[in-house]
Coordinates of C-alpha atoms in Angstrom, one line a residue:
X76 CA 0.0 0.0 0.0
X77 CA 1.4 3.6 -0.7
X78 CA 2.3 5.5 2.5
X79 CA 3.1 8.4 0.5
X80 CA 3.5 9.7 -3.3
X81 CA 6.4 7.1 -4.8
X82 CA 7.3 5.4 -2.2
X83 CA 5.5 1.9 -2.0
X84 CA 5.4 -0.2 1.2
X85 CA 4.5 -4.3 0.5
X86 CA 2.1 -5.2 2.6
X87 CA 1.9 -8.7 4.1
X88 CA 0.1 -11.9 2.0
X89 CA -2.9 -11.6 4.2
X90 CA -3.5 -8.3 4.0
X91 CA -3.4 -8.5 -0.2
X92 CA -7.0 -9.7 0.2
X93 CA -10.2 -8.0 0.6
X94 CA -12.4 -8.7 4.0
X95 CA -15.5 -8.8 1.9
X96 CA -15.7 -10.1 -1.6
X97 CA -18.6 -11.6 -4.1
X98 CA -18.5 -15.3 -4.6
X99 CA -16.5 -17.1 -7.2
X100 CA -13.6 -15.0 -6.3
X101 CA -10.2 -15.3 -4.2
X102 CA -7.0 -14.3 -5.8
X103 CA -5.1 -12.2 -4.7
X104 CA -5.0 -8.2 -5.6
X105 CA -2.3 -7.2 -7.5
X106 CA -0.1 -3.9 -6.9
X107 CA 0.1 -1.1 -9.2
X108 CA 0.8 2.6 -10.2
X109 CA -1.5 4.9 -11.7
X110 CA 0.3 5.3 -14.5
X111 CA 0.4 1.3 -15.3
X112 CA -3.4 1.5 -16.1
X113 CA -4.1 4.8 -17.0
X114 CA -2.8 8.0 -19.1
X115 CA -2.9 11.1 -16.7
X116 CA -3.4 14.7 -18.5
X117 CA -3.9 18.2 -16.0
X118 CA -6.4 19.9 -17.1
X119 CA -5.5 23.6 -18.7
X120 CA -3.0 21.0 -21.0
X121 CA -3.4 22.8 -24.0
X122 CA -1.0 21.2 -26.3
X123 CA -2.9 18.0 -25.5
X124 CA -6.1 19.3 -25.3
X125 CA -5.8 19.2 -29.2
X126 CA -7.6 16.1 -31.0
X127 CA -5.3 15.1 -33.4
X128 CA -6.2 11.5 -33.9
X129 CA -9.4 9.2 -33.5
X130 CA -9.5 7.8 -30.2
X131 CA -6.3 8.8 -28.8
X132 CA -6.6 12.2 -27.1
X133 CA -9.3 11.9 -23.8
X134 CA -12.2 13.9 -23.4
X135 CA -11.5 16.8 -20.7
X136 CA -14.1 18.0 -18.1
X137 CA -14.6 21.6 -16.5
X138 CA -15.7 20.5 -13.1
X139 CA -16.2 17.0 -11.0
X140 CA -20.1 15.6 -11.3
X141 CA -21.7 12.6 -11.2
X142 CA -23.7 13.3 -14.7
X143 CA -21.3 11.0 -16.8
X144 CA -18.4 9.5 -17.7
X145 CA -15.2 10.9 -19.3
X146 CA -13.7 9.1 -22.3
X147 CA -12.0 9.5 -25.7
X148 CA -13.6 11.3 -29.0
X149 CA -13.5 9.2 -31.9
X150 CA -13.7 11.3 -35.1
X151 CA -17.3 11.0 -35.1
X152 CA -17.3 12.6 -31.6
X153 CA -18.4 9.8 -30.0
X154 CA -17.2 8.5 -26.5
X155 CA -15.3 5.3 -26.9
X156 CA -13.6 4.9 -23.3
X157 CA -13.7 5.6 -19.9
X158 CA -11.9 7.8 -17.5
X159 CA -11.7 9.3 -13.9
X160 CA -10.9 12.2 -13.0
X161 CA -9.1 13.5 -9.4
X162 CA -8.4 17.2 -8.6
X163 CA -5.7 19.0 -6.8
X164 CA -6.6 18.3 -3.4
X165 CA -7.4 14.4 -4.3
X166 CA -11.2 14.2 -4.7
X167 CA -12.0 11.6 -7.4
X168 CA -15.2 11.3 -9.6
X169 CA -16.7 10.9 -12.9
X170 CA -16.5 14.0 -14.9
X171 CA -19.2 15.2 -18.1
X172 CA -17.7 14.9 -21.3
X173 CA -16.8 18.2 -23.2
X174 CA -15.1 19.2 -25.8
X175 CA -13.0 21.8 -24.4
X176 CA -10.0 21.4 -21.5
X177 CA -11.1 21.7 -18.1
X178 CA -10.1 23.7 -15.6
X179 CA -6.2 23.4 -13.9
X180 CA -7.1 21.9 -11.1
X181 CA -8.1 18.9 -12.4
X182 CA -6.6 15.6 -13.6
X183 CA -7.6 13.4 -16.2
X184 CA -7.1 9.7 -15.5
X185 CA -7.8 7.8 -19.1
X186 CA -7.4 4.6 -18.6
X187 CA -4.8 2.7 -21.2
X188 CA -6.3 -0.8 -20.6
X189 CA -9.9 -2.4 -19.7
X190 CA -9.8 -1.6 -16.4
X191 CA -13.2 -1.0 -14.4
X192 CA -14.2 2.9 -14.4
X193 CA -16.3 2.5 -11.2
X194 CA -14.1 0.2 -9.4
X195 CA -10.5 2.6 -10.0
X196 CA -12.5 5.6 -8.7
X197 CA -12.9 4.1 -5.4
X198 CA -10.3 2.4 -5.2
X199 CA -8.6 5.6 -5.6
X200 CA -11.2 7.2 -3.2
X201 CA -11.0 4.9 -0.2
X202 CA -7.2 5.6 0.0
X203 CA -8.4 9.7 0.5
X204 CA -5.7 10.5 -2.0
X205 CA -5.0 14.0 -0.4
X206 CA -1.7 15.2 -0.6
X207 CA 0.1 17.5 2.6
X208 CA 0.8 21.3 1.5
X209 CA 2.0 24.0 3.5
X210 CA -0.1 26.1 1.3
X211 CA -2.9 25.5 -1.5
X212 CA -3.0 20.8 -1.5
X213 CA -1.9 20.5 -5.3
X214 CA -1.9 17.3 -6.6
X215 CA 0.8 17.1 -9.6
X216 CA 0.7 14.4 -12.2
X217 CA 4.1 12.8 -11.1
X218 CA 2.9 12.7 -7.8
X219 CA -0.7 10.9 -9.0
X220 CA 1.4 8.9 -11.3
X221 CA 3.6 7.3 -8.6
X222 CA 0.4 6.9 -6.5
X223 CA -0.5 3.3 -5.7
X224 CA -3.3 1.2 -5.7
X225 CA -4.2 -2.7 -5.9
X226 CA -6.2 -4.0 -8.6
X227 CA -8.2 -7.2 -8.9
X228 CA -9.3 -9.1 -11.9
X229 CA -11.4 -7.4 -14.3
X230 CA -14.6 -9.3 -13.8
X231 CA -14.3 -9.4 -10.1
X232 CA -13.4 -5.0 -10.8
X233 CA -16.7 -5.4 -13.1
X234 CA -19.1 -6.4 -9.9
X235 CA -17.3 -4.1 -7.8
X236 CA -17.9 -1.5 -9.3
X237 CA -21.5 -1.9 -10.2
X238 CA -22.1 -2.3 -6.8
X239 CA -20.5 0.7 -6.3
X240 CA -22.3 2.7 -8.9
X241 CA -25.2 1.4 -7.3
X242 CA -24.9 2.4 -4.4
X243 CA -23.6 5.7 -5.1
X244 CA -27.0 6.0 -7.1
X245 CA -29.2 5.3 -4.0
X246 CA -27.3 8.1 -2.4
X247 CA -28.0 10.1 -5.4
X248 CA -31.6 9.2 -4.9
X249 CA -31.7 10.3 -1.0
X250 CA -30.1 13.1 -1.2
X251 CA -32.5 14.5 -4.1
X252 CA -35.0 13.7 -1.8
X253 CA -33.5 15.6 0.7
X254 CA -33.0 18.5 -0.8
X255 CA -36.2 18.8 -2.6
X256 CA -37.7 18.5 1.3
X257 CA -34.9 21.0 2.2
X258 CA -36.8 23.5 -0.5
X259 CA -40.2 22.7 -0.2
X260 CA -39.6 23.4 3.7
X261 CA -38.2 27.1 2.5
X262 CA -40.9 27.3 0.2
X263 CA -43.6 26.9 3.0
X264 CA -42.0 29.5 5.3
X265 CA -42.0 31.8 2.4
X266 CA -45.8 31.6 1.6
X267 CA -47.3 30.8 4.6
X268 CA -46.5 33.6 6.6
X269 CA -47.5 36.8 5.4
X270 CA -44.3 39.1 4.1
X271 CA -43.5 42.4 5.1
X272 CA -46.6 44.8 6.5
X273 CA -48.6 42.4 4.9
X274 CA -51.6 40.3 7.4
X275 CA -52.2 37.4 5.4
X276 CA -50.0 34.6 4.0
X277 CA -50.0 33.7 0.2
X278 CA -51.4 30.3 1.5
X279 CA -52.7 28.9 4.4
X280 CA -55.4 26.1 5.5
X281 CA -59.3 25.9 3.9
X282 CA -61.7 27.5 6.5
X283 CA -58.9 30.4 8.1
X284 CA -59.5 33.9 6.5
X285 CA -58.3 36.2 9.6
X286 CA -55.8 38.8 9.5
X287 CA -52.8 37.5 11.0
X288 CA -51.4 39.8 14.4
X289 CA -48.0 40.9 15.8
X290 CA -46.6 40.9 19.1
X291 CA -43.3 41.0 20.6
X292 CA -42.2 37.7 21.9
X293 CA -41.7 39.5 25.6
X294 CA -45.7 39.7 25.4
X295 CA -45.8 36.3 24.6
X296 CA -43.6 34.4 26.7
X297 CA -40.9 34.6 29.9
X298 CA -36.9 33.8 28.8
X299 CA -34.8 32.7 31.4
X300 CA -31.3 31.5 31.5
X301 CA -28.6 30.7 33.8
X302 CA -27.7 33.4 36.2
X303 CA -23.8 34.5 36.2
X304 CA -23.2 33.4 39.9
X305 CA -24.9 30.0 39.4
X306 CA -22.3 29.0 36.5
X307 CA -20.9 25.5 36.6
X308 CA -17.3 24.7 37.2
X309 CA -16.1 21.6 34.8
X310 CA -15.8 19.6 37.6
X311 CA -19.5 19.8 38.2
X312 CA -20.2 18.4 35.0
X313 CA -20.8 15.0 35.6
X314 CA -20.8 11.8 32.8
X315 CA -23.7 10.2 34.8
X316 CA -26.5 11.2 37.0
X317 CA -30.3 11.8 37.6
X318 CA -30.4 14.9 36.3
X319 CA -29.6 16.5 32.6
X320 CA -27.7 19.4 32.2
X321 CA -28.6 20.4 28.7
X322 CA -25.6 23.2 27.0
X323 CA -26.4 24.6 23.6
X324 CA -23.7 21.9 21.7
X325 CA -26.5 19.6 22.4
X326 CA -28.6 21.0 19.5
X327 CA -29.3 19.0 17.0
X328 CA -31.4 20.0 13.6
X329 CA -34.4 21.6 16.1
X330 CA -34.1 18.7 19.3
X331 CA -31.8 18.0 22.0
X332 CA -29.4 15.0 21.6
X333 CA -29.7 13.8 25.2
X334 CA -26.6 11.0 24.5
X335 CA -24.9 14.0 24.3
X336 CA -25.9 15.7 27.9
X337 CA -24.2 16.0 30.6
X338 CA -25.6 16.0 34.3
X339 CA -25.6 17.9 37.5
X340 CA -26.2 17.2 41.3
X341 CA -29.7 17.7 42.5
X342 CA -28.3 20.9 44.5
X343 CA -28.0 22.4 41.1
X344 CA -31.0 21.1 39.4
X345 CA -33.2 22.9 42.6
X346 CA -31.3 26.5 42.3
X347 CA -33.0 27.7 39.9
X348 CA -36.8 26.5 39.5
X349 CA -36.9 28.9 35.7
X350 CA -34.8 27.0 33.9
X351 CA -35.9 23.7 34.9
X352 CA -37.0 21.9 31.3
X353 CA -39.6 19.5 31.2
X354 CA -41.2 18.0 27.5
X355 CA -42.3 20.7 25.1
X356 CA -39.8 23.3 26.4
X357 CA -38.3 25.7 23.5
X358 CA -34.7 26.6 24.3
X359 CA -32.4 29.5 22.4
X360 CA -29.1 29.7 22.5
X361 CA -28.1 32.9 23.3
X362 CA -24.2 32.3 23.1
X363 CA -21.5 31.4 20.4
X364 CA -23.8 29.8 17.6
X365 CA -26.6 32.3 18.0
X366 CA -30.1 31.8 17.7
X367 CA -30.4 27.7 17.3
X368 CA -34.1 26.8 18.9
X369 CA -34.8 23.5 19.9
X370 CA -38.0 22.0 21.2
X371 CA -37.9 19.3 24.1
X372 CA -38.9 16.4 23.5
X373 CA -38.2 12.6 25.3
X374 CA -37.1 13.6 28.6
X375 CA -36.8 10.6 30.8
X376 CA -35.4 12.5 33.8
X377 CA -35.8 16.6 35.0
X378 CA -32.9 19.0 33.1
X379 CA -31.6 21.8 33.9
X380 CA -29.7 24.5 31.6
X381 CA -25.9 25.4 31.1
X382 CA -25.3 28.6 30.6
X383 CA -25.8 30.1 27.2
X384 CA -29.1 28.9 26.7
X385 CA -32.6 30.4 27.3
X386 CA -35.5 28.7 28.8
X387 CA -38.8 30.0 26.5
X388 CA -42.2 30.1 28.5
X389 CA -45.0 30.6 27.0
X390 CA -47.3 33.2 29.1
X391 CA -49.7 33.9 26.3
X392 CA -52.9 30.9 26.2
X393 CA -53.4 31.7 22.4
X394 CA -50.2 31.1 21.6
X395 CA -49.7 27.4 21.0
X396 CA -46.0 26.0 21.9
X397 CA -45.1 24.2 18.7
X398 CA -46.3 26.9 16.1
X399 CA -44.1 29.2 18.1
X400 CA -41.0 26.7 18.3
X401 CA -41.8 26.8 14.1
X402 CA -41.8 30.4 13.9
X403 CA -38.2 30.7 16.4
X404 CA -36.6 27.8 13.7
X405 CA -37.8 29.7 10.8
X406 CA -35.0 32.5 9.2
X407 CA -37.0 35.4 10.8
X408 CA -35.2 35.1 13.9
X409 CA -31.7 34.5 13.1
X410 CA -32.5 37.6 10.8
X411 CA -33.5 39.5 13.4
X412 CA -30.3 38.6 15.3
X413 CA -28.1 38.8 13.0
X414 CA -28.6 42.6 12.6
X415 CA -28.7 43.1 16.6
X416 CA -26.4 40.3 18.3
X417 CA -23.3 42.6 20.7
X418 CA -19.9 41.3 20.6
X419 CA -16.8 40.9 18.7
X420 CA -15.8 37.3 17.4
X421 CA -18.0 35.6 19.7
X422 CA -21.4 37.0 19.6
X423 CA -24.2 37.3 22.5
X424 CA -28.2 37.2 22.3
X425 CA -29.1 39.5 24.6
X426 CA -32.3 39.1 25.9
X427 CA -33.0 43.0 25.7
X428 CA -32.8 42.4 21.8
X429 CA -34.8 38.8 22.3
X430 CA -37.8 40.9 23.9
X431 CA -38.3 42.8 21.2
X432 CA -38.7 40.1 18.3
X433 CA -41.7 40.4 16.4
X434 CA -43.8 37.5 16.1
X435 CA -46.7 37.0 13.7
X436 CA -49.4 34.8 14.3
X437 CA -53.2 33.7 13.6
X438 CA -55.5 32.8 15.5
X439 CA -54.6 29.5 18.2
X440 CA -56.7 27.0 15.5
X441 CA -54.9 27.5 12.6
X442 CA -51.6 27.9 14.5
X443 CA -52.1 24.2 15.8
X444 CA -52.6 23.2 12.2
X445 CA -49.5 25.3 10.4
X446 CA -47.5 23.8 13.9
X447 CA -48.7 20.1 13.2
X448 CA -47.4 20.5 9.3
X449 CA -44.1 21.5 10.1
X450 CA -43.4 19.3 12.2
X451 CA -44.2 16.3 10.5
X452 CA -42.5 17.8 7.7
X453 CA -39.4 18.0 10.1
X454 CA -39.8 14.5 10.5
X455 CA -39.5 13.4 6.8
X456 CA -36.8 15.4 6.3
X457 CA -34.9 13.8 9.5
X458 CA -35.9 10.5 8.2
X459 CA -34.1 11.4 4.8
X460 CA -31.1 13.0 6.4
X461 CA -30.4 9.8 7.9
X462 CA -31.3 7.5 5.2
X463 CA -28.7 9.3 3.7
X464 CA -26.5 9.3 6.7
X465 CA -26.6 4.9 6.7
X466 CA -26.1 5.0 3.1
X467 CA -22.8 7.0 3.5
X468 CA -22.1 4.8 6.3
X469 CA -22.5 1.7 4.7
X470 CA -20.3 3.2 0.9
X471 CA -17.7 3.9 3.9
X472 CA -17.7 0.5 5.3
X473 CA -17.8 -1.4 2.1
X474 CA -14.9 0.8 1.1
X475 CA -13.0 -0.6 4.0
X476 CA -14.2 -4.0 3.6
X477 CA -14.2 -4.4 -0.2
X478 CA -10.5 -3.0 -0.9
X479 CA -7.4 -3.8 -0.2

């Protein structure tokens, strides 16, 4: 296996096979450079850019995508052969074919004999072929020339990277998905809450038809956090306990991560009765990442807050808890305190500026409704996001497994 660009260490018999492999196959993986199987061009190569004769000269590529595959022009324009293609700071991928040289930064892998497209990508990819720079990573052609990999027979390179593509497809897939839920999310908070001095949304639920209202959030609900003389010492943070101390790093994508949590004595839990968090609490941090808003949910003992974190408390009856949780995660907020946040490098929510945030809302009914829709389109999206989480896990641990 190479331990660095030309230098090539042998690695022991056992370790020339694969953990994992499809059936029917058990030879061993042979060792090679890049430049054994493959032609390797930078882009910006002008000289070579230049299609002299059928089938000789590769296709270059602008940018990395996943759209297609790179290969030669034959004089009909046709592609006849595959390539890869890595850039300067060693990320590998398929490239769309053009007729005109791609950017510098790129390199064109064309490969000289029937090697497996799919399979020499990640075979390239699972090594992270990254190379250490003391300024801009540039990968040079020597360097990806020496570069080793080990390479299998072509069939058994043929069902590896099929798989591969695959998989990579079904990651595609999810995180299309994801994204399209990503936008139909912004969409929603776009049109279904009115804009500007406007007192209607563009579209809201059959049977609602009343203007909308505004209030500041102080005429709405109570914020408390932890006082300055109650802080924690890190001693006091404790890995186990009855009682969760929940600290703004524990926000995750709108909910607390309570694997994540520390704990505190009961002493602690009792000080301070305002920022003790039971289910359906909204928190805001008010500290370093500004303005993230999580609603409680799960709880299996009482919590308590770290510093940096506001407890939210409803006072208002027709206000409903999870329409106002929505409206905090929505980008009016972090708007809103983005303009007024004090401090230098690290900013600071004061709650002087919180009190003053204007919230807009109709009438408790139809809040309920617009509360219930976006949190079960919260839900789909998580359920995407980690779809598409396991997928990555799983490319990452066939990678591992699949390669030598």
């Amino acid at each position: 296996m190479a331990t660095a660009f030309g230098r090539t260490k042998i690695m022991p018999e056992k370790k020339q096979k694969p953990q994992i492999r499809f059936k029917g196959f058990s030879d061993a993986w042979e060792q090679c450079r890049l430049c054994e199987i493959s032609e390797i061009i930078a882009g910006g190569d002008i000289d070579k850019a230049k299609i002299k004769d059928a089938g000789k000269y590769p296709v270059y590529a602008n940018a990395l995508t996943n759209d297609g595959i790179v290969g030669y022009y034959d004089n009909e324009f046709r592609i006849t052969a595959p390539a890869v293609t890595v850039t300067g700071r060693g990320d590998v991928g398929h490239a769309q074919a053009r007729s005109s040289n791609f950017t510098p930064v790129v390199r064109l892998l064309a490969l000289k004999t029937k090697q497996n497209c799919d399979f020499i990508e990640n075979a390239i990819n699972r090594k992270n072929v990254i190379i250490e720079s003391t300024g801009v990573p540039q990968l040079t052609v020597p360097q990806l020339e020496n570069f080793v990999i080990r390479i299998t027979s072509i069939a058994e390179q043929v069902k590896i990277g099929s798989f591969f593509r695959l998989l990579d497809s079904l990651i595609t897939l999810h995180q299309r998905k994801y994204e399209k839920l990503l936008t139909l999310k912004k969409s929603c908070l776009e049109k279904m809450f009115p804009k500007n001095e406007n007192k209607n949304p563009e579209i809201r639920f059959k049977g609602f038809a009343d203007a909308w209202k505004q209030q500041k959030l102080s005429n709405i609900a109570s914020m408390h956090a932890r006082i300055g003389w109650q802080n924690l010492r890190t001693s006091e943070f404790l890995d186990s306990g009855n009682y969760y101390l929940i600290t703004g790093t524990d926000f995750i994508d709108g909910k607390i991560d309570l694997k994540t949590c520390h704990f505190v004595e009961k002493e602690r839990y009792d000080q301070d009765k305002n920022i003790q968090i039971k289910n359906g609490s909204i928190l805001i941090t008010k500290d370093g990442t500004l303005g993230k808003v999580a609603y409680v949910e799960g709880l299996d003992k009482p919590a308590t807050l770290n510093a940096g974190v506001f407890n939210v408390v409803i006072i208002d009856k027709n206000m409903e808890n999870k329409y106002l949780f929505q409206y905090l995660k929505a980008p009016f907020l972090m708007d809103y305190v983005g303009k007024r946040a004090t401090g230098g490098t690290i900013k600071h929510l004061n709650q002087n500026i919180l009190v003053d945030f204007p919230v807009i809302h109709p009438s408790y009914e139809e809040q309920t409704k617009i509360g219930v829709f976006f949190s079960k389109l919260d839900d789909l999206i998580a359920l995407h996001q980690r779809k598409l989480k396991m997928l990555q896990n799983i490319k990452k641990s066939c990678l591992e497994k699949m390669f030598v």
